[in-house]
Amino acid sequence: MSHILTEAEMAVQKEYIEKIRNIVESDKSCGKRRNACVVTYGCQQNEADSERIAGMLNAMGYSIVDKEADADLIIVNTCAVRDHAEKRALSITGGYNHLKAVNPDLIIGIGGCMVSQPAMSDKVKHSYPYIDFVFGTEKIYMVPEIIYTVISKDKRVFSANSGDAVVAEDIPVVRESNFKAWVSIMYGCNNFCTYCIVPYVRGRERSRRPEAIINEVQELVNEGYKEITLLGQNVNSYGKEFGDECDFADLLERICKIDGDYIIRFMTSHPKDASKKLIDVMAKEKHVAKHFHLPIQSGSDRLLKEMNRHYTLDQYLSLIDYMRSKMPDISISTDIIVGFPGETEEDFDDTLKVLEKVKYDMLFSFIYSKRDGTPAAKMDNQIEDSVKSERFSRLIKAQEVYAEENNKADVGKTLRVLCEGESKTNKDKLTGRTEGNKIVLFDGDISNKGKFVNIKITEGAAFALYGNIVE
Ligand code: SAH
Ligand code: SF4
Ligand code: F3S
């Protein structure tokens, strides 16, 4: 059962924040610099968590900085979904050893999915002596207590997950953007797809109370936020613990009653739980962006079974048909894993056929990565790396054709775009996203950043649209 932390339990952490604040303020009055930096890997849920971590550090009196070299406290929020993510986090943290040599006051902590399992936390404890503390995803709310112990008792703290399905409200937050916001509506995952580490590192599924979510969204809209993304590993199982009180479709409907100029996005939807009710709510609510991310993972029914996904290709396709019947212009994206154990050329061909059938607007494809502790890691028919990467390139190439086709079909349309500022790849242009979550590049003044603009699309390429602002 999940446990919503009481005000009294949260008050304990607030007291630690105050105690640290006293120490930090007195350090500052002695002329010491007290900066903190949060480095984030992984998905949007980690980004949302990092904003809470930064919020707590800020409340402790630290100034939040972007560069690790400028910081006196570094927290790395890690990801474990693929081997590559883990290796990167470890190698980056390895480099911090040198920063500690330059700044002996430096405190370093690692949080997030990679260190949520006790074995990994132990590994860090023994192999990385310069790491001062570790906290799992279930222990984020305890960061003040952990840091206090490190600072005041000069002790290292290792706090991996221990199976507490907690929900913590009222953690302070420092958001990265002042027009786009993440709102976690639930935590954890109960699905145990056979390839995936997430249920082991994020713990059991648990939902926030609808009132807490609605209040947070209301505050964001009051503050002028334009795009709010509701986050959960499987948003369609939101609210299961509340019985019939409020499922995800109900929550979305209740949120959309909030007046204002904003759009709502959500991710991720699991095809086994995505309901027609949700699609109906989406179709009728103008605040809900017309984009659906529906990860299929594979087009082969045989592999879907091996993956423990609990849907068939036909069921998946009929959801897509229903979506398009209700919202003909909806943009659809998916996730696909290439090279799952036992994937034959025929299975892979089934996946390619899905691309041809659905013609996704966007595709996020991943090469299967073996995760220790998951059932798929023990399967004895692992696919060779060379086969995986060859299929991966074929998949990307196939998708490019459909994405370009879709994007070309947008030429001539006028689309509402939330301007995100200067493009990183093309400095002369502004960038933004359509409601369908497609990237658009256009000319204009930087004062448009954070505002909705209407863009007449003039060109469609595989990875972006181009256009001009119109009134
Ligand atoms: N909860 C979300 C996804 C979270 S992980 C969902 O169910 O859709 C994001 C994506 O990473 C997954 O959709 C999957 O495509 C990919 N992924 C997860 N585990 C993986 C692994 N072991 N190797 C490669 N890709 C993986
Ligand atoms: Fe992983 Fe499956 Fe849960 Fe998504 S639904 S987080 S893929 S176990
Ligand atoms: Fe990575 Fe954890 Fe997200 S494993 S993908 S950061 S839930």
JSON list of C-alpha atoms in Angstrom, two decimals, residues 407-418 429-430 432-434 438-444 452-461 464-471:
[
{"chain": "A", "resi": 407, "resn": "ASN", "atom": "CA", "xyz": [5.62, 16.65, -41.93]},
{"chain": "A", "resi": 408, "resn": "LYS", "atom": "CA", "xyz": [5.23, 17.55, -45.60]},
{"chain": "A", "resi": 409, "resn": "ALA", "atom": "CA", "xyz": [1.49, 17.10, -45.17]},
{"chain": "A", "resi": 410, "resn": "ASP", "atom": "CA", "xyz": [1.59, 19.95, -42.63]},
{"chain": "A", "resi": 411, "resn": "VAL", "atom": "CA", "xyz": [2.86, 22.43, -45.24]},
{"chain": "A", "resi": 412, "resn": "GLY", "atom": "CA", "xyz": [0.32, 25.22, -45.73]},
{"chain": "A", "resi": 413, "resn": "LYS", "atom": "CA", "xyz": [-1.32, 24.66, -42.34]},
{"chain": "A", "resi": 414, "resn": "THR", "atom": "CA", "xyz": [-1.22, 27.29, -39.61]},
{"chain": "A", "resi": 415, "resn": "LEU", "atom": "CA", "xyz": [-0.29, 25.65, -36.32]},
{"chain": "A", "resi": 416, "resn": "ARG", "atom": "CA", "xyz": [-0.22, 26.97, -32.77]},
{"chain": "A", "resi": 417, "resn": "VAL", "atom": "CA", "xyz": [3.31, 26.68, -31.43]},
{"chain": "A", "resi": 418, "resn": "LEU", "atom": "CA", "xyz": [4.72, 27.33, -27.97]},
{"chain": "A", "resi": 429, "resn": "LYS", "atom": "CA", "xyz": [15.98, 30.70, -35.78]},
{"chain": "A", "resi": 430, "resn": "LEU", "atom": "CA", "xyz": [13.51, 30.39, -32.97]},
{"chain": "A", "resi": 432, "resn": "GLY", "atom": "CA", "xyz": [9.04, 25.66, -30.54]},
{"chain": "A", "resi": 433, "resn": "ARG", "atom": "CA", "xyz": [6.68, 22.72, -30.56]},
{"chain": "A", "resi": 434, "resn": "THR", "atom": "CA", "xyz": [3.27, 22.25, -32.08]},
{"chain": "A", "resi": 438, "resn": "LYS", "atom": "CA", "xyz": [6.64, 18.44, -33.49]},
{"chain": "A", "resi": 439, "resn": "ILE", "atom": "CA", "xyz": [9.63, 20.76, -33.55]},
{"chain": "A", "resi": 440, "resn": "VAL", "atom": "CA", "xyz": [9.18, 23.92, -35.64]},
{"chain": "A", "resi": 441, "resn": "LEU", "atom": "CA", "xyz": [11.90, 26.39, -36.64]},
{"chain": "A", "resi": 442, "resn": "PHE", "atom": "CA", "xyz": [10.91, 29.94, -37.54]},
{"chain": "A", "resi": 443, "resn": "ASP", "atom": "CA", "xyz": [12.15, 33.55, -37.70]},
{"chain": "A", "resi": 444, "resn": "GLY", "atom": "CA", "xyz": [11.14, 35.99, -35.02]},
{"chain": "A", "resi": 452, "resn": "PHE", "atom": "CA", "xyz": [2.01, 30.78, -28.13]},
{"chain": "A", "resi": 453, "resn": "VAL", "atom": "CA", "xyz": [2.52, 31.93, -31.72]},
{"chain": "A", "resi": 454, "resn": "ASN", "atom": "CA", "xyz": [0.72, 30.93, -34.91]},
{"chain": "A", "resi": 455, "resn": "ILE", "atom": "CA", "xyz": [3.09, 29.53, -37.49]},
{"chain": "A", "resi": 456, "resn": "LYS", "atom": "CA", "xyz": [2.27, 28.99, -41.13]},
{"chain": "A", "resi": 457, "resn": "ILE", "atom": "CA", "xyz": [4.23, 25.90, -42.15]},
{"chain": "A", "resi": 458, "resn": "THR", "atom": "CA", "xyz": [6.29, 26.33, -45.30]},
{"chain": "A", "resi": 459, "resn": "GLU", "atom": "CA", "xyz": [8.47, 23.22, -45.24]},
{"chain": "A", "resi": 460, "resn": "GLY", "atom": "CA", "xyz": [8.44, 19.76, -43.69]},
{"chain": "A", "resi": 461, "resn": "ALA", "atom": "CA", "xyz": [11.61, 17.70, -43.15]},
{"chain": "A", "resi": 464, "resn": "ALA", "atom": "CA", "xyz": [11.39, 19.35, -38.05]},
{"chain": "A", "resi": 465, "resn": "LEU", "atom": "CA", "xyz": [8.91, 21.73, -39.60]},
{"chain": "A", "resi": 466, "resn": "TYR", "atom": "CA", "xyz": [9.81, 25.22, -40.86]},
{"chain": "A", "resi": 467, "resn": "GLY", "atom": "CA", "xyz": [7.51, 28.21, -41.08]},
{"chain": "A", "resi": 468, "resn": "ASN", "atom": "CA", "xyz": [6.71, 31.86, -40.42]},
{"chain": "A", "resi": 469, "resn": "ILE", "atom": "CA", "xyz": [4.84, 33.69, -37.72]},
{"chain": "A", "resi": 470, "resn": "VAL", "atom": "CA", "xyz": [1.40, 34.89, -38.82]},
{"chain": "A", "resi": 471, "resn": "GLU", "atom": "CA", "xyz": [-1.07, 36.97, -36.82]}
]
